[in-house]
Short mmCIF file of C-alpha atoms and ligand atoms in Angstrom, two decimals:
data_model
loop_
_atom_site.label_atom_id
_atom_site.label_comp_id
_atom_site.label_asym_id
_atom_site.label_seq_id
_atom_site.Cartn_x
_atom_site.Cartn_y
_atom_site.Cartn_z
CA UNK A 1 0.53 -26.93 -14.87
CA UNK A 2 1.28 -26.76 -18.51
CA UNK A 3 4.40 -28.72 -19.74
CA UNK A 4 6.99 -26.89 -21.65
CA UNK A 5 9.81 -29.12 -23.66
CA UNK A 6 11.74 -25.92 -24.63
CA UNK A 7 12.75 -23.12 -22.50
CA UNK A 8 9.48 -20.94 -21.91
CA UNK A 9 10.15 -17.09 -23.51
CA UNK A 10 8.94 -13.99 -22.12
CA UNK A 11 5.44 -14.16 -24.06
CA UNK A 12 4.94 -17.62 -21.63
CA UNK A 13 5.92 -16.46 -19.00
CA UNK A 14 3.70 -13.54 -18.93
CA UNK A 15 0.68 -15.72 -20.55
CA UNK A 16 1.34 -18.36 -17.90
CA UNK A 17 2.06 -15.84 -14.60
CA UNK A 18 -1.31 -14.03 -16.03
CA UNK A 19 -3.65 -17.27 -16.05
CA UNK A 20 -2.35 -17.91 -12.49
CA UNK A 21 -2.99 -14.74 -10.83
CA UNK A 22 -6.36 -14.57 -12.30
CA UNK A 23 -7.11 -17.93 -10.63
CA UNK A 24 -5.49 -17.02 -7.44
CA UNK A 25 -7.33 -13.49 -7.12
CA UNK A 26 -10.37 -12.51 -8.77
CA UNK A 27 -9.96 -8.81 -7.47
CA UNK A 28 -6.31 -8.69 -9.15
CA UNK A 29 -6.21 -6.61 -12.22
CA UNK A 30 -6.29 -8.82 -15.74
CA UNK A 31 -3.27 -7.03 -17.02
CA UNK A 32 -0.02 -6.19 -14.98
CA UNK A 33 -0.45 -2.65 -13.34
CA UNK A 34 3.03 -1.71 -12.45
CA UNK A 35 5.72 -1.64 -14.98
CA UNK A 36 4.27 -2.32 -18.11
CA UNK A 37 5.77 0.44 -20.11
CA UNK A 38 8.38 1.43 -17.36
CA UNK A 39 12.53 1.55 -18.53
CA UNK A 40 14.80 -0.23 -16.73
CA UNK A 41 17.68 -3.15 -17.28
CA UNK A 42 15.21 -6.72 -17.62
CA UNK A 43 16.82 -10.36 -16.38
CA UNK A 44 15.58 -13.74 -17.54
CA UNK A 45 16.15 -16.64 -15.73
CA UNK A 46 15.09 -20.35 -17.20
CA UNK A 47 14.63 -23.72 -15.92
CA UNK A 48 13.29 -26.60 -17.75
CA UNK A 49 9.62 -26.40 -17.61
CA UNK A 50 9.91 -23.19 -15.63
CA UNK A 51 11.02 -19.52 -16.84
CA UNK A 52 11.17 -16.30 -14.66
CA UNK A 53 11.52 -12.71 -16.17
CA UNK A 54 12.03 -9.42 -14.10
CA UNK A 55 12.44 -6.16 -14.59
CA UNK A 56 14.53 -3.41 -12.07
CA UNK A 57 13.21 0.17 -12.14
CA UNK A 58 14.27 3.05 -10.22
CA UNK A 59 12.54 6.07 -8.88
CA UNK A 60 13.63 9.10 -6.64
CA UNK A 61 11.76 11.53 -5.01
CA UNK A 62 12.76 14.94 -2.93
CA UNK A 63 12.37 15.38 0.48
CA UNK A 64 9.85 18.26 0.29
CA UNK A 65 7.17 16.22 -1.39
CA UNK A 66 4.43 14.54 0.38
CA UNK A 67 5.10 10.96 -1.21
CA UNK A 68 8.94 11.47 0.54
CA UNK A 69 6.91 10.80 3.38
CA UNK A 70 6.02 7.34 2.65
CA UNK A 71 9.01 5.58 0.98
CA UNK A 72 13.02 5.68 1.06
CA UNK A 73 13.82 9.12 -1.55
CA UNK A 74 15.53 6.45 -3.67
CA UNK A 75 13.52 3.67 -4.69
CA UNK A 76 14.47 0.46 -6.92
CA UNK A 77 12.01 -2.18 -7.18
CA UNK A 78 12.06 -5.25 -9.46
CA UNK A 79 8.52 -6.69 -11.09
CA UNK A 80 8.59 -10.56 -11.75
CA UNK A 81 6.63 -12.76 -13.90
CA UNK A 82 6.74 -16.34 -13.00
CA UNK A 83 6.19 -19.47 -14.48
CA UNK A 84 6.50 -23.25 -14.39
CA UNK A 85 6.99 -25.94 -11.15
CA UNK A 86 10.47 -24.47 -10.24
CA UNK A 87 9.44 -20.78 -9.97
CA UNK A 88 9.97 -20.26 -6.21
CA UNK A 89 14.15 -21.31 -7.01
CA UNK A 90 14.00 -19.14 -10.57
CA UNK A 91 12.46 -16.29 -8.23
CA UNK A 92 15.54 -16.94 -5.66
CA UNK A 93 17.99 -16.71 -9.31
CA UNK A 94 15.88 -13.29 -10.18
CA UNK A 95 17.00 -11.72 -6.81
CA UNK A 96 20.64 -12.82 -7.07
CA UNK A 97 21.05 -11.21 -10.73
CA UNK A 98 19.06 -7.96 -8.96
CA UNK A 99 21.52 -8.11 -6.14
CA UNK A 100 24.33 -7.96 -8.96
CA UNK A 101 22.81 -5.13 -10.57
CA UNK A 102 21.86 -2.91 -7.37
CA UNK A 103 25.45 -3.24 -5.80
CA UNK A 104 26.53 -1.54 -9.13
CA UNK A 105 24.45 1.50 -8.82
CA UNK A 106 23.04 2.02 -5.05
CA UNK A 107 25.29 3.07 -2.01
CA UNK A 108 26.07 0.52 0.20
CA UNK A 109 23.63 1.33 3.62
CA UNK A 110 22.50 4.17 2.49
CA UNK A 111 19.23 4.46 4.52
CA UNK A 112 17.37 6.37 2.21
CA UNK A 113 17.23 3.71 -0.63
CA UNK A 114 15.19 0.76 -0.85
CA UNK A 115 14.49 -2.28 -2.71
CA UNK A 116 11.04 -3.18 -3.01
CA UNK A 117 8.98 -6.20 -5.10
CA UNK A 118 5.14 -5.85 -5.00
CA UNK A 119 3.47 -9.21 -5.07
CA UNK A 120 -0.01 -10.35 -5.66
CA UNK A 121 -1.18 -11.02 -1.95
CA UNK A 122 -2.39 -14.66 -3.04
CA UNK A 123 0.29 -15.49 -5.54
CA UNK A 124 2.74 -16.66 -2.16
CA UNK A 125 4.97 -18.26 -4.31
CA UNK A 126 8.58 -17.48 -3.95
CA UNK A 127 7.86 -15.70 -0.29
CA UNK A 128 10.76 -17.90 1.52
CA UNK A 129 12.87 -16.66 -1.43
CA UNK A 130 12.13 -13.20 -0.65
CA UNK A 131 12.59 -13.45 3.22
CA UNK A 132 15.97 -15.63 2.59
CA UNK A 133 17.54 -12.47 0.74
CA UNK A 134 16.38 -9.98 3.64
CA UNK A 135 13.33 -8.79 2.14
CA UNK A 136 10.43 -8.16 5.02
CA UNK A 137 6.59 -8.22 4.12
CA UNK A 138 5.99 -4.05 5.35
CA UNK A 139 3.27 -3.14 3.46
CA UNK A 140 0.22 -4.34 1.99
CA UNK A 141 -2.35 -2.23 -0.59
CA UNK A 142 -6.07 -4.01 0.45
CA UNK A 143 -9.47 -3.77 -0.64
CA UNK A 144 -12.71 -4.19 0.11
CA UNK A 145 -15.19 -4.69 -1.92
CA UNK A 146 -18.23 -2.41 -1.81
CA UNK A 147 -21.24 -5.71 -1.22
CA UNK A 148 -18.09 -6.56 1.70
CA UNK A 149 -20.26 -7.23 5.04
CA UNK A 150 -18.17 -6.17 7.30
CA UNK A 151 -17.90 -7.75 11.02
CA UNK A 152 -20.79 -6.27 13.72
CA UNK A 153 -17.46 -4.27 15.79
CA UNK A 154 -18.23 -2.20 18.24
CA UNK A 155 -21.17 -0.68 19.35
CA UNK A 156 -22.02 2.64 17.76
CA UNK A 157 -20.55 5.19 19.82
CA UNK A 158 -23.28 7.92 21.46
CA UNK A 159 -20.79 10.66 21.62
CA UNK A 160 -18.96 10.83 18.42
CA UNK A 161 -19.91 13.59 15.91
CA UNK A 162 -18.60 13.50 12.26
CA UNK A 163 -18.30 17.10 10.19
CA UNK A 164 -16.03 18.06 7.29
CA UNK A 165 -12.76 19.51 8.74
CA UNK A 166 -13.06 23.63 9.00
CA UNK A 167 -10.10 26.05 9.09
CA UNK A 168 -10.14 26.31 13.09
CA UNK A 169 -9.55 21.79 12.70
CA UNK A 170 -5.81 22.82 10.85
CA UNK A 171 -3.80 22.84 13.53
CA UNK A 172 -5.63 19.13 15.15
CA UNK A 173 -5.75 17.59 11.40
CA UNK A 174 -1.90 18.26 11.09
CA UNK A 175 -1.20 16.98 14.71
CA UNK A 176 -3.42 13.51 14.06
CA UNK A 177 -1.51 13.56 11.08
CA UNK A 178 2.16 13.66 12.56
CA UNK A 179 0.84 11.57 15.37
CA UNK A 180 -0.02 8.77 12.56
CA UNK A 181 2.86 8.99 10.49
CA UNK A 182 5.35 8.80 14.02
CA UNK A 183 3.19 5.44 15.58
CA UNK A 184 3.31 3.79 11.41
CA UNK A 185 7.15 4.49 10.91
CA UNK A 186 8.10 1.78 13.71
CA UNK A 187 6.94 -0.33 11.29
CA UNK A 188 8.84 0.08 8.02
CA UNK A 189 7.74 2.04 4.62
CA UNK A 190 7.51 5.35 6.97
CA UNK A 191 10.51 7.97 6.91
CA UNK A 192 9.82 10.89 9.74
CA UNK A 193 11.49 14.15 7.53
CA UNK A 194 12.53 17.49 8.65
CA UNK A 195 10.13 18.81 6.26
CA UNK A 196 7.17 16.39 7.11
CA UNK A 197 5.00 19.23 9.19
CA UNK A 198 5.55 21.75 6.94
CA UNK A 199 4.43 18.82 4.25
CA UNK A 200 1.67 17.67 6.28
CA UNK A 201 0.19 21.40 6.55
CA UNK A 202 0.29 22.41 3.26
CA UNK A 203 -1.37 19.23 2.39
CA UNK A 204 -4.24 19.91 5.21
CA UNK A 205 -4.40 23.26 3.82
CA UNK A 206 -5.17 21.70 0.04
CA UNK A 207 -8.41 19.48 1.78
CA UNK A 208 -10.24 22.12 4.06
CA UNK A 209 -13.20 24.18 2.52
CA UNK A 210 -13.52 22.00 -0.97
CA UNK A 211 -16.74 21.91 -2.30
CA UNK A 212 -17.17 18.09 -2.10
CA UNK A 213 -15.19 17.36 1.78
CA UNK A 214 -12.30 14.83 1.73
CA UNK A 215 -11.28 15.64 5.31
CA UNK A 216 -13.73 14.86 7.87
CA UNK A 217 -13.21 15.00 11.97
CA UNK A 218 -14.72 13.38 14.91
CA UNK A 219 -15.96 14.81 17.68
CA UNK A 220 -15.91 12.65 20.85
CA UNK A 221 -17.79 14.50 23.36
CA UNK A 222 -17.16 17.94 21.58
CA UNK A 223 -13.27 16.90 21.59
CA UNK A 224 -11.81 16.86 17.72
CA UNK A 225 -9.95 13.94 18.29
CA UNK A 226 -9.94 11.67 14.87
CA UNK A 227 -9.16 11.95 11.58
CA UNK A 228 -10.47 10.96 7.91
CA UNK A 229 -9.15 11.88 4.45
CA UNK A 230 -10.34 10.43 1.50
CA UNK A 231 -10.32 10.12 -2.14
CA UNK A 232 -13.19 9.71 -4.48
CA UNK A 233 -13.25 9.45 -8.38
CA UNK A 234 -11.55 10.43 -10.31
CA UNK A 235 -9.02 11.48 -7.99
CA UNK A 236 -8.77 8.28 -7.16
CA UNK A 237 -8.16 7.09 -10.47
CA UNK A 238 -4.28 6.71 -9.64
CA UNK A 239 -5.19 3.39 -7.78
CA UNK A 240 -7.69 1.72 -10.31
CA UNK A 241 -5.08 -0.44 -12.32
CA UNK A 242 -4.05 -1.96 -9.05
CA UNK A 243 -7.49 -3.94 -9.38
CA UNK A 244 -10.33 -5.16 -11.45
CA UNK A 245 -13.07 -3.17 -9.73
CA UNK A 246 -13.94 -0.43 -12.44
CA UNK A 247 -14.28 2.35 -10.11
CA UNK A 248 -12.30 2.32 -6.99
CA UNK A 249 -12.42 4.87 -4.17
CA UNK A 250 -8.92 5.24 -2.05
CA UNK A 251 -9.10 5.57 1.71
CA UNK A 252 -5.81 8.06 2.08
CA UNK A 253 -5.96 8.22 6.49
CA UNK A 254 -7.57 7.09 9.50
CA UNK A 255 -6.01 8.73 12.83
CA UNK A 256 -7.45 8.60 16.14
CA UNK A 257 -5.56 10.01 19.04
CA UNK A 258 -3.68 8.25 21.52
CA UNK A 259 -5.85 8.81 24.48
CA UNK A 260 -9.63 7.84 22.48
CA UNK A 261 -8.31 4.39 20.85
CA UNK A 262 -10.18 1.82 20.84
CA UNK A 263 -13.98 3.20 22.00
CA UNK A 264 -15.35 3.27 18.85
CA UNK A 265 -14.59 6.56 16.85
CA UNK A 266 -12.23 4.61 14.27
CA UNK A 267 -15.35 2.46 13.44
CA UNK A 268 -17.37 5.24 13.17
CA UNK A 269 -15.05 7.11 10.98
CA UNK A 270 -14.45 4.12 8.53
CA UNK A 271 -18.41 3.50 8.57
CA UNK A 272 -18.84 7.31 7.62
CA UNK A 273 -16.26 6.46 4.57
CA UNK A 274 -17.95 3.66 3.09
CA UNK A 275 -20.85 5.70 3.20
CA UNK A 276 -19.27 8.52 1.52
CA UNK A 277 -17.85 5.41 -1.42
CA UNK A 278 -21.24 4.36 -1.62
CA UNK A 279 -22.51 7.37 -2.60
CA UNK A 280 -19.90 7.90 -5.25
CA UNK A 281 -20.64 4.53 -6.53
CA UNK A 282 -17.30 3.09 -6.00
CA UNK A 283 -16.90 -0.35 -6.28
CA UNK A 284 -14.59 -1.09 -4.29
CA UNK A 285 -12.35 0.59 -2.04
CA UNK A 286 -8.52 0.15 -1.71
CA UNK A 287 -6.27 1.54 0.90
CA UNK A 288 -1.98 0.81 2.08
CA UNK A 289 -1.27 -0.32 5.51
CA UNK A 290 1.49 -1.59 7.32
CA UNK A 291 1.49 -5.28 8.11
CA UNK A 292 3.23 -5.28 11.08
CA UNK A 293 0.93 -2.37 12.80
CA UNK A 294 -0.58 -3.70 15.74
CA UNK A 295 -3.71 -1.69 15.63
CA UNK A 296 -4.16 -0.98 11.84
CA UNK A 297 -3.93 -4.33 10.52
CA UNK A 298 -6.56 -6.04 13.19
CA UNK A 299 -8.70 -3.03 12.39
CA UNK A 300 -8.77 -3.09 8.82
CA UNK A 301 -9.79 -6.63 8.64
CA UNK A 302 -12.59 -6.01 11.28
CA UNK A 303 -13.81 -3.64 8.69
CA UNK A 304 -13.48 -5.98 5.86
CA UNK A 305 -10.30 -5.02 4.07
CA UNK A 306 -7.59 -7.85 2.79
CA UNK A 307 -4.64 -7.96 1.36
CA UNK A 308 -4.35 -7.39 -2.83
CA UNK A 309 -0.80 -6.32 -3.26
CA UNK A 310 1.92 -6.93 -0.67
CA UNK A 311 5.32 -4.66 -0.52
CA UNK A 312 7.90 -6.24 0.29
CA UNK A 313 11.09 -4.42 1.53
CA UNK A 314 14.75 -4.35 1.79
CA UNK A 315 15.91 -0.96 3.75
CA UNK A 316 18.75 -0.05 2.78
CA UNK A 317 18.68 -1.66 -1.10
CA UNK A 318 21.89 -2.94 -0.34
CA UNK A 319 23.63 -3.75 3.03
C1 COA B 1 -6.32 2.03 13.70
C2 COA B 1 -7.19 3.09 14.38
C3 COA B 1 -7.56 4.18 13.36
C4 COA B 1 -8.49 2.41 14.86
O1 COA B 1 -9.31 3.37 15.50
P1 COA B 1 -9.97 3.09 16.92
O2 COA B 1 -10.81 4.25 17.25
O3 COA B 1 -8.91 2.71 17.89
O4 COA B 1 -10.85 1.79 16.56
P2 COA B 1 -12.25 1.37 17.19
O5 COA B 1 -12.27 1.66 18.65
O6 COA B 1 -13.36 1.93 16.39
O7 COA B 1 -12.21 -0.17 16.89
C5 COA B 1 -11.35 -1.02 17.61
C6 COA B 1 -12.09 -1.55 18.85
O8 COA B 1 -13.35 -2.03 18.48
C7 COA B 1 -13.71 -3.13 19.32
N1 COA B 1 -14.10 -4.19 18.41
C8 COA B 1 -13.47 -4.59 17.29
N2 COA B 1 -14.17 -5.57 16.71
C9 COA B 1 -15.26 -5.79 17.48
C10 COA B 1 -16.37 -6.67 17.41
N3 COA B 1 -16.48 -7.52 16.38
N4 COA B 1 -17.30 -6.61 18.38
C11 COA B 1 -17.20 -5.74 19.40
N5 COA B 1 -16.17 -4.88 19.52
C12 COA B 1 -15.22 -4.91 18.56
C13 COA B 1 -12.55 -3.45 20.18
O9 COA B 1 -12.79 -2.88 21.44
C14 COA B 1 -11.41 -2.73 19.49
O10 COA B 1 -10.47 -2.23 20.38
P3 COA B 1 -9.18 -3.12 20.73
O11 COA B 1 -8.53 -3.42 19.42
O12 COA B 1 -8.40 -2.25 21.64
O13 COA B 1 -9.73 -4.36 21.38
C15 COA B 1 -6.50 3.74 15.61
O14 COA B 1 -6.16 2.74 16.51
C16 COA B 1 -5.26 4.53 15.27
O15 COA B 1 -5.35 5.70 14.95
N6 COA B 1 -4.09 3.89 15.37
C17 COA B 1 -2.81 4.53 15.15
C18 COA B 1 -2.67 5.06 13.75
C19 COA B 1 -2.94 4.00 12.73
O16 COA B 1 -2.37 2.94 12.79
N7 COA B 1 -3.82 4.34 11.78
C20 COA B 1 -4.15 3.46 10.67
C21 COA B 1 -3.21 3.76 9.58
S1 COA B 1 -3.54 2.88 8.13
#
């Protein structure tokens, strides 16, 4: 750790958080991805050797758009920059000066805000912190590698037949859909809107009959009964700053139905994916899951996804 004998400034900070995160994670992006040029009130805490900077953004969203889906409509999330031997307390000092500022401009338990501060997965420091002001882990963004050997997992399953989704699938893709969004919003990040069906079709509509499929079903026995939607480059491209891998596909949803969990069509699905990333030459793939899923987060590993980013959440921003 490098010694400071005068309070570290911003420039430190950031040269000092940088140099760390690069050591911790060699699939984290060499420059910040988030905030960089992003407006928004910025709080400096200092402590001898050690220095913290952060800076609160806001974003809001309507309820008729399909990212409504995924997040509280109003959204205020703070992006630190740590430094020095006493940065888990100067990230605890961060979250009180936040708390200052939020009560000022978000409603007391208002369910549709949030507060939200996405961490490098391996840069733990300053998780107790986090947890001690009521912030949960919810969400993580993980990757996988392309050269990523994934574990053996189940046996290939005879009766399971992959094909792009058609027009007759609409009706199934928006159900497997629904069904995943419903099981996920136990589980925090999620909010279940009036408008989500009506969302979720139009958005099914958008994927069935392009050129180059992104929405793919299984078959199980001649049953449609899972679920694939992908992104490759450059429509992916959204997601590339979030690591160091040049060209990154994004794995958008994996459904299976209730009743044909865990035989194997999940597998085959994410198999058929990686396939699909191959081709495109994507170097690694990168996809958002919610930690505290019972099935997702087991099954993401198994197909050798970790954690990059982790979201973690207060709901509502203030109490
Ligand atoms: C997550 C989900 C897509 C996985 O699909 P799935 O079809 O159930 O998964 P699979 O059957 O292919 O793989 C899991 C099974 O493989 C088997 N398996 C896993 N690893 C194995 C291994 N190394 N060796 C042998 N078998 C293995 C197990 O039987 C496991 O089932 P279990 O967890 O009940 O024990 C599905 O459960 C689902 O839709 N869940 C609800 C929605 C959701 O959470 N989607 C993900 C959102 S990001």
């Amino acid at each position: 750790m490098k010694g400071f004998n005068t309070e570290m400034n911003a420039e430190a900070i950031a040269t000092e958080h940088a140099a760390r995160l690069s050591a911790a994670d060699s699939l984290l992006p060499l420059s910040e991805p988030l905030d960089t040029f992003a407006e928004g009130p910025v709080f400096e805490v200092t402590k001898g050797d050690s220095g913290a900077t952060g800076r609160a953004t806001h974003t809001e969203v309507t309820p008729d758009i399909s990212y409504s889906l995924w997040r509280a409509l109003k959204e205020h999330r703070l992006s630190v920059r740590l430094a020095g031997s006493q940065s888990d307390e100067l990230l605890g000092d961060l979250l009180v000066r936040w708390d200052e500022y939020l009560t000022s401009v978000a409603a007391p338990g208002d369910w549709d805000t949030a507060a939200v501060v996405v961490r490098p997965s391996r840069d733990t420091i300053g998780s107790a912190e986090l947890l001690r002001h009521g912030f949960a882990p919810v969400r993580v963004l993980a990757v996988r590698p392309a050269d990523r050997l994934a574990a053996s997992g189940p046996p290939a399953e005879p009766g399971v037949r992959i094909r792009p989704a058609e027009a007759a699938d609409h009706d199934t893709a928006v159900r497997l859909h629904t069904e995943l969004l419903r099981y996920d919003a136990e589980f925090g990040g999620v909010s279940v809107r009036a408008s989500a069906t009506e969302i979720l079709a139009a958005e099914v509509a958008g994927q069935i009959g392009r050129g180059n499929p992104t929405l793919w079903i299984a078959e199980l026995y001649g049953r449609p009964l899972g679920l694939l939607q992908i992104q490759l480059p450059p429509e992916s491209d959204w997601v590339s700053s979030y690591t160091r891998a040049d060209r990154v596909g994004y794995l958008t949803t994996l459904s299976v139905a209730e009743q044909a969990r865990s035989s194997g069509v999940g597998s085959a699905l994410a198999t058929h994916a990686h396939q699909l990333f191959d081709e495109a030459g994507a170097e690694a793939v990168l996809l958002h899951h919610a930690l505290a899923n019972p099935r997702s987060t087991p099954f993401w590993c198994s197909q050798g996804y970790r954690p990059l980013w982790t979201y973690w959440q207060r709901r509502p921003a203030v109490r």
